[in-house]
Every structure is written in structure tokens, then in C-alpha cells.
Amino acid sequence: MIIQICVGSSCHLKGSEKIVELFQETVAKRKLDSDITLAGSFCTGQCNRVGVTVTVNDEVFTGVTPESFTEFFDGTVMKALEKERAEFNGMSYS
């Protein structure tokens, strides 16, 4: 899985540095280093939104904040990772 965190000027001002730190800490803590690749990206064209823009496997999510990070990680990232794992193992996912 590839997760890109926008570090463009607008997202930088909205706290992308903290979001990057939270991703790094969470991926390490949960031992997901071999499953998730973190990358920075420049403007994704969602600058008029609150929070930081994060792309998970080409799907764009806006408004990620330190306050919403855990819910985003558990509800979006982990769900997508579970789906990837199921597809990789040839299982159906619903």
C-alpha cells in the first residue's frame, strides 16, 4: 500500500508535518513497515479543504487532522490494507 501525504504549502500550513509524524509512529508501532510505504506529495488540488490531503492507493482523502488521525487510520487505511491482503490471498472481500 502506498500512502502519500501532501506536503504542499497549504497542507504544510495545516499541519502535514504532524500528520507525517503520526503515520510514521503508527506504522512502526503496528509493525506495518513491510505493508505500507509512506511518501510525500505536492499539491493534489484539494487546498480549499480543512486539514491535510492524504492519498491511499490513488484514492484521495481530505481533511485529515491530528484529531481525526486515529479514526482515519483505523477506518480507512486498515480497512484498505485488509482488503489488499484478502485480495492477495485470493479471498473474496465484502
PDB file of C-alpha atoms in Angstrom:
ATOM      1  CA  MET A   1       0.000   0.000   0.000  1.00  0.00           C
ATOM      2  CA  ILE A   2       1.246   3.458  -0.847  1.00  0.00           C
ATOM      3  CA  ILE A   3       0.173   6.401   1.287  1.00  0.00           C
ATOM      4  CA  GLN A   4       1.049   9.876   0.088  1.00  0.00           C
ATOM      5  CA  ILE A   5       0.760  12.823   2.451  1.00  0.00           C
ATOM      6  CA  CYS A   6       0.503  16.223   0.809  1.00  0.00           C
ATOM      7  CA  VAL A   7       3.328  18.491   1.946  1.00  0.00           C
ATOM      8  CA  GLY A   8       2.476  21.363  -0.381  1.00  0.00           C
ATOM      9  CA  SER A   9       2.365  24.848   1.103  1.00  0.00           C
ATOM     10  CA  SER A  10      -1.325  24.817   2.022  1.00  0.00           C
ATOM     11  CA  CYS A  11      -1.233  21.378   3.671  1.00  0.00           C
ATOM     12  CA  HIS A  12       2.063  22.277   5.321  1.00  0.00           C
ATOM     13  CA  LEU A  13       0.358  25.244   6.962  1.00  0.00           C
ATOM     14  CA  LYS A  14      -2.497  22.945   8.020  1.00  0.00           C
ATOM     15  CA  GLY A  15      -0.164  20.532   9.805  1.00  0.00           C
ATOM     16  CA  SER A  16       1.155  17.997   7.313  1.00  0.00           C
ATOM     17  CA  GLU A  17       4.379  17.659   9.312  1.00  0.00           C
ATOM     18  CA  LYS A  18       2.412  16.359  12.310  1.00  0.00           C
ATOM     19  CA  ILE A  19       0.373  14.009  10.081  1.00  0.00           C
ATOM     20  CA  VAL A  20       3.612  12.581   8.639  1.00  0.00           C
ATOM     21  CA  GLU A  21       4.895  12.002  12.189  1.00  0.00           C
ATOM     22  CA  LEU A  22       1.662  10.289  13.194  1.00  0.00           C
ATOM     23  CA  PHE A  23       1.830   7.994  10.167  1.00  0.00           C
ATOM     24  CA  GLN A  24       5.469   7.123  10.855  1.00  0.00           C
ATOM     25  CA  GLU A  25       4.773   6.387  14.527  1.00  0.00           C
ATOM     26  CA  THR A  26       1.633   4.345  13.845  1.00  0.00           C
ATOM     27  CA  VAL A  27       3.164   2.282  11.035  1.00  0.00           C
ATOM     28  CA  ALA A  28       6.183   1.490  13.233  1.00  0.00           C
ATOM     29  CA  LYS A  29       4.111   0.768  16.347  1.00  0.00           C
ATOM     30  CA  ARG A  30       1.822  -1.618  14.457  1.00  0.00           C
ATOM     31  CA  LYS A  31       4.759  -3.204  12.608  1.00  0.00           C
ATOM     32  CA  LEU A  32       3.312  -2.379   9.180  1.00  0.00           C
ATOM     33  CA  ASP A  33       6.625  -1.303   7.630  1.00  0.00           C
ATOM     34  CA  SER A  34       6.527  -4.119   5.071  1.00  0.00           C
ATOM     35  CA  ASP A  35       2.888  -3.386   4.165  1.00  0.00           C
ATOM     36  CA  ILE A  36       2.827   0.407   3.913  1.00  0.00           C
ATOM     37  CA  THR A  37       5.070   2.800   2.014  1.00  0.00           C
ATOM     38  CA  LEU A  38       4.833   6.427   3.113  1.00  0.00           C
ATOM     39  CA  ALA A  39       5.615   9.193   0.639  1.00  0.00           C
ATOM     40  CA  GLY A  40       5.224  12.916   0.407  1.00  0.00           C
ATOM     41  CA  SER A  41       3.447  14.598  -2.450  1.00  0.00           C
ATOM     42  CA  PHE A  42       2.941  18.133  -3.556  1.00  0.00           C
ATOM     43  CA  CYS A  43      -0.397  19.811  -4.107  1.00  0.00           C
ATOM     44  CA  THR A  44      -3.221  17.464  -5.029  1.00  0.00           C
ATOM     45  CA  GLY A  45      -5.628  20.300  -5.813  1.00  0.00           C
ATOM     46  CA  GLN A  46      -7.644  19.984  -2.603  1.00  0.00           C
ATOM     47  CA  CYS A  47      -6.215  23.081  -0.902  1.00  0.00           C
ATOM     48  CA  ASN A  48      -9.583  24.606  -0.098  1.00  0.00           C
ATOM     49  CA  ARG A  49     -10.287  21.858   2.435  1.00  0.00           C
ATOM     50  CA  VAL A  50      -9.712  21.723   6.189  1.00  0.00           C
ATOM     51  CA  GLY A  51      -6.796  19.569   7.271  1.00  0.00           C
ATOM     52  CA  VAL A  52      -4.286  17.663   5.196  1.00  0.00           C
ATOM     53  CA  THR A  53      -4.886  15.705   1.998  1.00  0.00           C
ATOM     54  CA  VAL A  54      -3.811  12.059   2.065  1.00  0.00           C
ATOM     55  CA  THR A  55      -3.854   9.647  -0.866  1.00  0.00           C
ATOM     56  CA  VAL A  56      -4.228   5.936  -0.140  1.00  0.00           C
ATOM     57  CA  ASN A  57      -3.576   3.786  -3.214  1.00  0.00           C
ATOM     58  CA  ASP A  58      -4.732   6.552  -5.572  1.00  0.00           C
ATOM     59  CA  GLU A  59      -7.864   7.383  -3.543  1.00  0.00           C
ATOM     60  CA  VAL A  60      -7.776  10.971  -2.258  1.00  0.00           C
ATOM     61  CA  PHE A  61      -8.987  11.848   1.237  1.00  0.00           C
ATOM     62  CA  THR A  62      -9.180  15.389   2.540  1.00  0.00           C
ATOM     63  CA  GLY A  63      -9.399  16.897   5.982  1.00  0.00           C
ATOM     64  CA  VAL A  64      -7.060  14.611   7.931  1.00  0.00           C
ATOM     65  CA  THR A  65      -6.129  16.331  11.190  1.00  0.00           C
ATOM     66  CA  PRO A  66      -4.253  15.151  14.277  1.00  0.00           C
ATOM     67  CA  GLU A  67      -7.639  14.870  15.997  1.00  0.00           C
ATOM     68  CA  SER A  68      -9.124  12.677  13.257  1.00  0.00           C
ATOM     69  CA  PHE A  69      -5.956  10.706  12.504  1.00  0.00           C
ATOM     70  CA  THR A  70      -6.662   7.560  14.551  1.00  0.00           C
ATOM     71  CA  GLU A  71     -10.172   7.236  13.160  1.00  0.00           C
ATOM     72  CA  PHE A  72      -8.824   7.792   9.621  1.00  0.00           C
ATOM     73  CA  PHE A  73      -6.045   5.234  10.068  1.00  0.00           C
ATOM     74  CA  ASP A  74      -8.283   2.572  11.589  1.00  0.00           C
ATOM     75  CA  GLY A  75     -11.306   3.188   9.370  1.00  0.00           C
ATOM     76  CA  THR A  76      -9.650   3.939   6.056  1.00  0.00           C
ATOM     77  CA  VAL A  77      -6.058   2.708   5.983  1.00  0.00           C
ATOM     78  CA  MET A  78      -6.552  -0.530   7.906  1.00  0.00           C
ATOM     79  CA  LYS A  79      -9.746  -1.356   6.017  1.00  0.00           C
ATOM     80  CA  ALA A  80      -7.959  -0.857   2.685  1.00  0.00           C
ATOM     81  CA  LEU A  81      -4.987  -2.895   3.906  1.00  0.00           C
ATOM     82  CA  GLU A  82      -7.243  -5.750   4.996  1.00  0.00           C
ATOM     83  CA  LYS A  83      -8.904  -5.664   1.572  1.00  0.00           C
ATOM     84  CA  GLU A  84      -5.494  -5.776  -0.146  1.00  0.00           C
ATOM     85  CA  ARG A  85      -4.416  -8.714   1.986  1.00  0.00           C
ATOM     86  CA  ALA A  86      -7.643 -10.594   1.254  1.00  0.00           C
ATOM     87  CA  GLU A  87      -7.283  -9.995  -2.498  1.00  0.00           C
ATOM     88  CA  PHE A  88      -3.632 -11.044  -2.365  1.00  0.00           C
ATOM     89  CA  ASN A  89      -4.578 -14.258  -0.609  1.00  0.00           C
ATOM     90  CA  GLY A  90      -7.301 -14.937  -3.190  1.00  0.00           C
ATOM     91  CA  MET A  91     -10.134 -14.477  -0.766  1.00  0.00           C
ATOM     92  CA  SER A  92     -13.303 -12.598  -1.557  1.00  0.00           C
ATOM     93  CA  TYR A  93     -13.866  -9.374   0.351  1.00  0.00           C
ATOM     94  CA  SER A  94     -17.192  -7.856   1.189  1.00  0.00           C
TER      95      SER A  94
END
